[in-house]
Every structure is written in structure tokens, then in C-alpha cells.
CSV table of C-alpha atoms in Angstrom, one decimal:
chain,number,residue,atom,x,y,z
A,1,ALA,CA,-32.3,-17.4,-264.9
A,2,GLN,CA,-35.6,-18.4,-266.3
A,3,SER,CA,-37.5,-15.6,-267.6
A,4,VAL,CA,-39.9,-15.0,-270.9
A,5,ALA,CA,-40.4,-12.4,-273.2
A,6,GLN,CA,-43.5,-11.1,-275.4
A,7,PRO,CA,-42.2,-8.3,-277.5
A,8,GLU,CA,-45.3,-7.1,-278.8
A,9,ASP,CA,-47.3,-4.5,-276.2
A,10,GLN,CA,-50.9,-5.1,-278.5
A,11,VAL,CA,-52.2,-6.6,-281.4
A,12,ASN,CA,-54.7,-6.0,-282.7
A,13,VAL,CA,-56.9,-8.1,-285.1
A,14,ALA,CA,-59.9,-8.5,-287.0
A,15,GLU,CA,-62.6,-10.6,-285.8
A,16,GLY,CA,-62.3,-14.1,-287.7
A,17,ASN,CA,-59.1,-14.2,-288.8
A,18,PRO,CA,-56.3,-15.8,-287.2
A,19,LEU,CA,-54.6,-14.1,-284.2
A,20,THR,CA,-51.0,-15.3,-283.2
A,21,VAL,CA,-49.9,-14.1,-279.8
A,22,LYS,CA,-46.5,-14.5,-279.4
A,23,CYS,CA,-44.1,-15.8,-275.9
A,24,THR,CA,-40.0,-16.6,-276.7
A,25,TYR,CA,-38.9,-18.5,-273.3
A,26,SER,CA,-35.2,-18.2,-271.5
A,27,VAL,CA,-34.5,-21.9,-269.8
A,28,SER,CA,-32.0,-24.3,-268.4
A,29,GLY,CA,-33.1,-27.6,-268.9
A,30,ASN,CA,-37.0,-28.5,-270.8
A,31,PRO,CA,-39.6,-25.8,-270.0
A,32,TYR,CA,-43.4,-25.6,-268.3
A,33,LEU,CA,-45.3,-23.1,-270.3
A,34,PHE,CA,-48.1,-21.6,-269.5
A,35,TRP,CA,-50.6,-18.9,-271.1
A,36,TYR,CA,-53.3,-16.9,-268.8
A,37,VAL,CA,-55.6,-14.7,-270.4
A,38,GLN,CA,-56.6,-11.1,-268.2
A,39,TYR,CA,-59.6,-9.4,-268.3
A,40,PRO,CA,-61.0,-6.3,-266.7
A,41,ASN,CA,-60.9,-6.0,-263.0
A,42,ARG,CA,-60.6,-9.8,-262.9
A,43,GLY,CA,-58.1,-12.2,-261.8
A,44,LEU,CA,-55.8,-14.1,-264.3
A,45,GLN,CA,-57.4,-17.5,-265.9
A,46,PHE,CA,-55.0,-20.5,-267.2
A,47,LEU,CA,-55.3,-21.4,-271.0
A,48,LEU,CA,-53.5,-23.8,-271.3
A,49,LYS,CA,-50.1,-25.5,-270.4
A,50,TYR,CA,-47.1,-28.0,-272.2
A,51,ILE,CA,-45.1,-29.9,-270.3
A,52,THR,CA,-44.0,-32.1,-272.5
A,53,GLY,CA,-45.8,-34.3,-275.5
A,54,ASP,CA,-47.5,-33.3,-278.5
A,55,ASN,CA,-45.9,-29.4,-279.4
A,56,LEU,CA,-49.6,-28.2,-280.4
A,57,VAL,CA,-51.0,-27.9,-277.3
A,58,LYS,CA,-54.7,-27.2,-277.1
A,59,GLY,CA,-56.3,-24.9,-275.1
A,60,SER,CA,-59.5,-23.3,-273.5
A,61,TYR,CA,-61.8,-21.5,-276.2
A,62,GLY,CA,-60.4,-23.1,-279.0
A,63,PHE,CA,-56.5,-21.3,-277.8
A,64,GLU,CA,-53.8,-23.3,-278.7
A,65,ALA,CA,-50.4,-22.5,-278.9
A,66,GLU,CA,-47.2,-24.5,-280.4
A,67,PHE,CA,-44.1,-25.4,-278.5
A,68,ASN,CA,-40.7,-24.8,-280.8
A,69,LYS,CA,-37.7,-26.2,-279.1
A,70,SER,CA,-35.5,-24.7,-282.0
A,71,GLN,CA,-36.7,-21.3,-281.4
A,72,THR,CA,-37.7,-21.6,-278.0
A,73,SER,CA,-41.3,-19.8,-278.4
A,74,PHE,CA,-44.6,-21.2,-277.5
A,75,HIS,CA,-46.7,-18.5,-279.3
A,76,LEU,CA,-50.6,-18.7,-278.6
A,77,LYS,CA,-53.1,-19.1,-281.9
A,78,LYS,CA,-56.6,-19.3,-282.7
A,79,PRO,CA,-57.9,-20.1,-286.0
A,80,SER,CA,-60.5,-17.5,-286.2
A,81,ALA,CA,-60.5,-14.7,-283.4
A,82,LEU,CA,-63.9,-13.5,-282.0
A,83,VAL,CA,-64.8,-10.1,-280.0
A,84,SER,CA,-64.9,-10.9,-277.1
A,85,ASP,CA,-61.0,-12.7,-276.7
A,86,SER,CA,-60.1,-8.8,-276.2
A,87,ALA,CA,-57.7,-9.0,-272.9
A,88,LEU,CA,-54.6,-9.0,-271.9
A,89,TYR,CA,-52.9,-12.0,-272.5
A,90,PHE,CA,-49.7,-13.6,-270.1
A,91,CYS,CA,-47.1,-15.9,-270.7
A,92,ALA,CA,-45.5,-17.5,-267.8
A,93,VAL,CA,-42.2,-20.0,-267.6
A,94,ARG,CA,-42.7,-22.6,-264.0
A,95,ASP,CA,-38.8,-22.4,-262.4
A,96,HIS,CA,-37.2,-25.5,-261.9
A,97,ASN,CA,-36.2,-24.4,-258.8
A,98,THR,CA,-39.0,-23.6,-257.0
A,99,ASP,CA,-43.0,-23.7,-257.8
A,100,LYS,CA,-42.9,-19.9,-258.6
A,101,LEU,CA,-44.2,-19.0,-262.1
A,102,ILE,CA,-42.0,-16.2,-263.9
A,103,PHE,CA,-44.2,-13.9,-266.1
A,104,GLY,CA,-43.7,-11.8,-269.1
A,105,THR,CA,-45.5,-8.1,-269.4
A,106,GLY,CA,-48.1,-8.9,-270.8
A,107,THR,CA,-49.8,-8.6,-274.5
A,108,ARG,CA,-53.2,-6.8,-275.1
A,109,LEU,CA,-55.3,-8.5,-277.8
A,110,GLN,CA,-57.4,-5.9,-279.5
A,111,VAL,CA,-60.1,-8.1,-281.7
A,112,PHE,CA,-62.5,-5.1,-283.6
A,113,PRO,CA,-65.6,-6.5,-285.3
B,1,GLY,CA,-66.7,-25.8,-256.8
B,2,ALA,CA,-65.4,-23.0,-256.1
B,3,GLY,CA,-62.7,-20.9,-256.9
B,4,VAL,CA,-60.0,-18.6,-254.8
B,5,SER,CA,-61.2,-16.0,-253.3
B,6,GLN,CA,-59.7,-13.1,-251.9
B,7,THR,CA,-60.8,-10.2,-249.8
B,8,PRO,CA,-61.1,-7.2,-249.3
B,9,SER,CA,-61.3,-6.7,-253.7
B,10,ASN,CA,-60.1,-3.2,-252.9
B,11,LYS,CA,-58.2,-1.5,-249.9
B,12,VAL,CA,-57.6,2.3,-249.9
B,13,THR,CA,-55.0,3.1,-246.9
B,14,GLU,CA,-52.6,5.6,-245.3
B,15,LYS,CA,-49.0,5.9,-245.8
B,16,GLY,CA,-47.5,4.4,-242.5
B,17,LYS,CA,-50.5,2.3,-241.6
B,18,TYR,CA,-50.9,-1.5,-241.5
B,19,VAL,CA,-53.1,-3.9,-243.7
B,20,GLU,CA,-54.0,-7.2,-243.9
B,21,LEU,CA,-55.0,-8.6,-247.0
B,22,ARG,CA,-56.7,-12.8,-246.6
B,23,CYS,CA,-56.9,-15.9,-249.4
B,24,ASP,CA,-59.1,-19.0,-249.8
B,25,PRO,CA,-57.6,-21.2,-252.3
B,26,ILE,CA,-59.4,-24.1,-253.5
B,27,SER,CA,-60.7,-26.4,-251.0
B,28,GLY,CA,-57.8,-29.3,-251.2
B,29,HIS,CA,-55.0,-27.2,-252.1
B,30,THR,CA,-51.7,-27.6,-250.9
B,31,ALA,CA,-49.4,-25.7,-252.8
B,32,LEU,CA,-50.3,-21.3,-252.0
B,33,TYR,CA,-48.9,-18.4,-254.1
B,34,TRP,CA,-48.7,-14.4,-253.7
B,35,TYR,CA,-47.9,-12.4,-256.4
B,36,ARG,CA,-48.0,-8.3,-257.3
B,37,GLN,CA,-49.3,-6.9,-260.3
B,38,SER,CA,-48.4,-3.2,-260.8
B,39,LEU,CA,-49.7,-1.5,-263.3
B,40,GLY,CA,-49.3,-2.4,-267.2
B,41,GLN,CA,-46.8,-5.1,-265.9
B,42,GLY,CA,-46.9,-9.1,-265.3
B,43,PRO,CA,-47.7,-10.4,-262.0
B,44,GLU,CA,-44.2,-10.8,-259.8
B,45,PHE,CA,-43.8,-14.0,-257.0
B,46,LEU,CA,-44.0,-12.6,-253.4
B,47,ILE,CA,-44.1,-16.0,-251.3
B,48,TYR,CA,-45.0,-19.2,-251.4
B,49,PHE,CA,-46.7,-22.1,-249.6
B,50,GLN,CA,-46.5,-26.1,-248.8
B,51,GLY,CA,-48.5,-26.5,-246.3
B,52,THR,CA,-48.2,-24.3,-243.1
B,53,GLY,CA,-44.7,-23.6,-244.0
B,54,ALA,CA,-43.3,-20.6,-246.1
B,55,ALA,CA,-41.1,-22.7,-248.8
B,56,ASP,CA,-39.9,-19.7,-250.8
B,57,ASP,CA,-40.1,-16.4,-249.2
B,58,SER,CA,-37.2,-15.4,-251.7
B,59,GLY,CA,-39.7,-12.3,-253.8
B,60,LEU,CA,-40.9,-11.2,-250.5
B,61,PRO,CA,-39.2,-6.7,-251.0
B,62,ASN,CA,-38.7,-6.1,-248.0
B,63,ASP,CA,-39.1,-6.8,-244.0
B,64,ARG,CA,-42.4,-5.2,-244.0
B,65,PHE,CA,-44.5,-7.2,-245.8
B,66,PHE,CA,-44.6,-10.9,-244.0
B,67,ALA,CA,-47.2,-13.7,-244.5
B,68,VAL,CA,-48.6,-16.7,-242.9
B,69,ARG,CA,-50.7,-19.9,-243.2
B,70,PRO,CA,-51.2,-21.0,-240.4
B,71,GLU,CA,-53.1,-24.6,-240.6
B,72,GLY,CA,-52.7,-24.7,-244.2
B,73,SER,CA,-55.5,-23.5,-246.2
B,74,VAL,CA,-56.2,-19.6,-245.5
B,75,SER,CA,-53.1,-17.7,-245.7
B,76,THR,CA,-53.1,-13.2,-245.2
B,77,LEU,CA,-50.4,-11.6,-246.2
B,78,LYS,CA,-49.5,-8.2,-244.7
B,79,ILE,CA,-47.8,-5.4,-244.9
B,80,GLN,CA,-46.3,-2.9,-242.0
B,81,ARG,CA,-45.9,1.1,-242.3
B,82,THR,CA,-47.3,0.6,-246.0
B,83,GLU,CA,-45.4,3.1,-248.6
B,84,ARG,CA,-46.6,4.6,-251.5
B,85,GLY,CA,-44.8,2.1,-253.5
B,86,ASP,CA,-46.3,-0.7,-252.3
B,87,SER,CA,-50.6,0.0,-254.2
B,88,ALA,CA,-50.8,-3.2,-256.6
B,89,VAL,CA,-53.1,-5.4,-256.9
B,90,TYR,CA,-51.9,-8.6,-255.4
B,91,LEU,CA,-52.6,-12.3,-256.4
B,92,CYS,CA,-53.1,-15.0,-254.9
B,93,ALA,CA,-53.2,-18.3,-256.0
B,94,SER,CA,-53.5,-22.2,-255.6
B,95,SER,CA,-52.1,-25.3,-256.7
B,96,SER,CA,-52.7,-28.8,-255.8
B,97,GLY,CA,-49.1,-29.1,-254.7
B,98,LEU,CA,-47.3,-31.3,-256.9
B,99,ALA,CA,-44.0,-29.5,-258.4
B,100,GLY,CA,-43.9,-29.6,-261.9
B,101,GLY,CA,-47.0,-29.4,-264.6
B,102,HIS,CA,-49.9,-28.3,-262.2
B,103,GLU,CA,-51.2,-24.4,-263.2
B,104,GLN,CA,-51.6,-22.0,-260.6
B,105,PHE,CA,-55.8,-20.9,-260.1
B,106,PHE,CA,-56.1,-17.2,-259.2
B,107,GLY,CA,-58.2,-15.5,-257.1
B,108,PRO,CA,-59.7,-12.0,-258.3
B,109,GLY,CA,-57.1,-9.7,-256.3
B,110,THR,CA,-56.7,-6.8,-253.9
B,111,ARG,CA,-56.6,-3.9,-254.9
B,112,LEU,CA,-54.3,-1.4,-252.7
B,113,THR,CA,-54.5,1.8,-252.9
B,114,VAL,CA,-51.3,3.3,-250.0
B,115,LEU,CA,-52.5,7.6,-250.4
């Protein structure tokens, strides 16, 4: 069965510092991986995806993610955090047998001024 | 253009009642998905439509849950004999429908509270 894991419930970072939100995956075959962000009382917003190609994927709002096949990881990164980046972040993998997304449990990012 | 919309935004009902939740996907998107998100959890898949037909309903928890998409656009999730455990945010998403790498676009959700 395919799955993703987000080992950190919460990540705290000071504004202006780099941030990393971790995600590892377990799939058979090539993974299709996604990151979404959820602000309070709002739906999920797509940030970026890895399908194939370059291991470093660039997405919205200055976020990027690095696909690492040997470590089965897809960590989300940003060089300089903003207070407005504070939100709930979800990693997801697309099930190859259907089209559904399988989500991790989420990581709350808190950026302090 | 307009994104995915869901109505109502909030629904409070009593145990045992019937509820309908509506989803309007992005125009032209052939694939539509329903997910359920409980407090402190990631979204969990319920059902997926490709056009008018349910391509995968393996996530529906039991036969009290049913969804339709009669004209291949708007979808309605129907819950009979609601239980307190059904309380959650119900999310709808749509995509261009081609299997593989197309991202899903989510609506704001319907928060269902069963008293």
C-alpha cells in the first residue's frame, strides 16, 4: 500500500531563516508526489508536485521541494521564511491504481517574527 | 476563472437526519473527488468520479454515504441517518481528469456537525 509520513507535528522557525518540512513516502513504482498548504478555515491550496524530471521542484510562494529516491523523501523547503507562511502543510502521494491522493497527517509550520 | 465551490459552508444537523453536500467543480474538469478531514488529520479519500460515473468509491465508510454526479459536473454527497462520528470537514476537489500528474484543486469545504 502506498503511504506518506510527516514525522513532525509542528515546525517552528524564525522569520528570515530557511525552513524544511519533512515528508517520506512508500510506493511501488515511480511516485507522484504533491505538497498542499491549508490556511485556517480554507481549503487546500496546491504548492508543487513531482512527477518526473529534475529532483528539485519549484512551486508557489517561493517554496521548493527536493525529491530523493534513495531516501524516499520529498522535503519541502524555503530559503527565507515569512510570518505569512504559518499554516498547515500536507504531503500527498497519488495512488497508482486509482487517482486518489493519500495524505500525510500534516505539519503545522509556525514562523515567528 | 472560478475555483471549486462547495455549499453550504457549514451544516449543523441532529443525529439521525439526512444531509446533502454540494460541490461545483472547475468548469471543464472531468474528474471530481470527495475527501473527509477530521480534526487533526489529513484528508481521507471517499469517492472519485470520472464524468458521471463513480470510478472508485472504496473510501465510502458505509452504505449511509452515497454520492452522485448526474450530468458530469455538479456532485452531491448524501449522508443518511447521520451519526456524531460523521462530524468532519468534507472537501471536494476537481482535476482535468487525466490519470497521473495532474494536481487536484480543492474547494473550501463543508463543515458538518452532527449533534
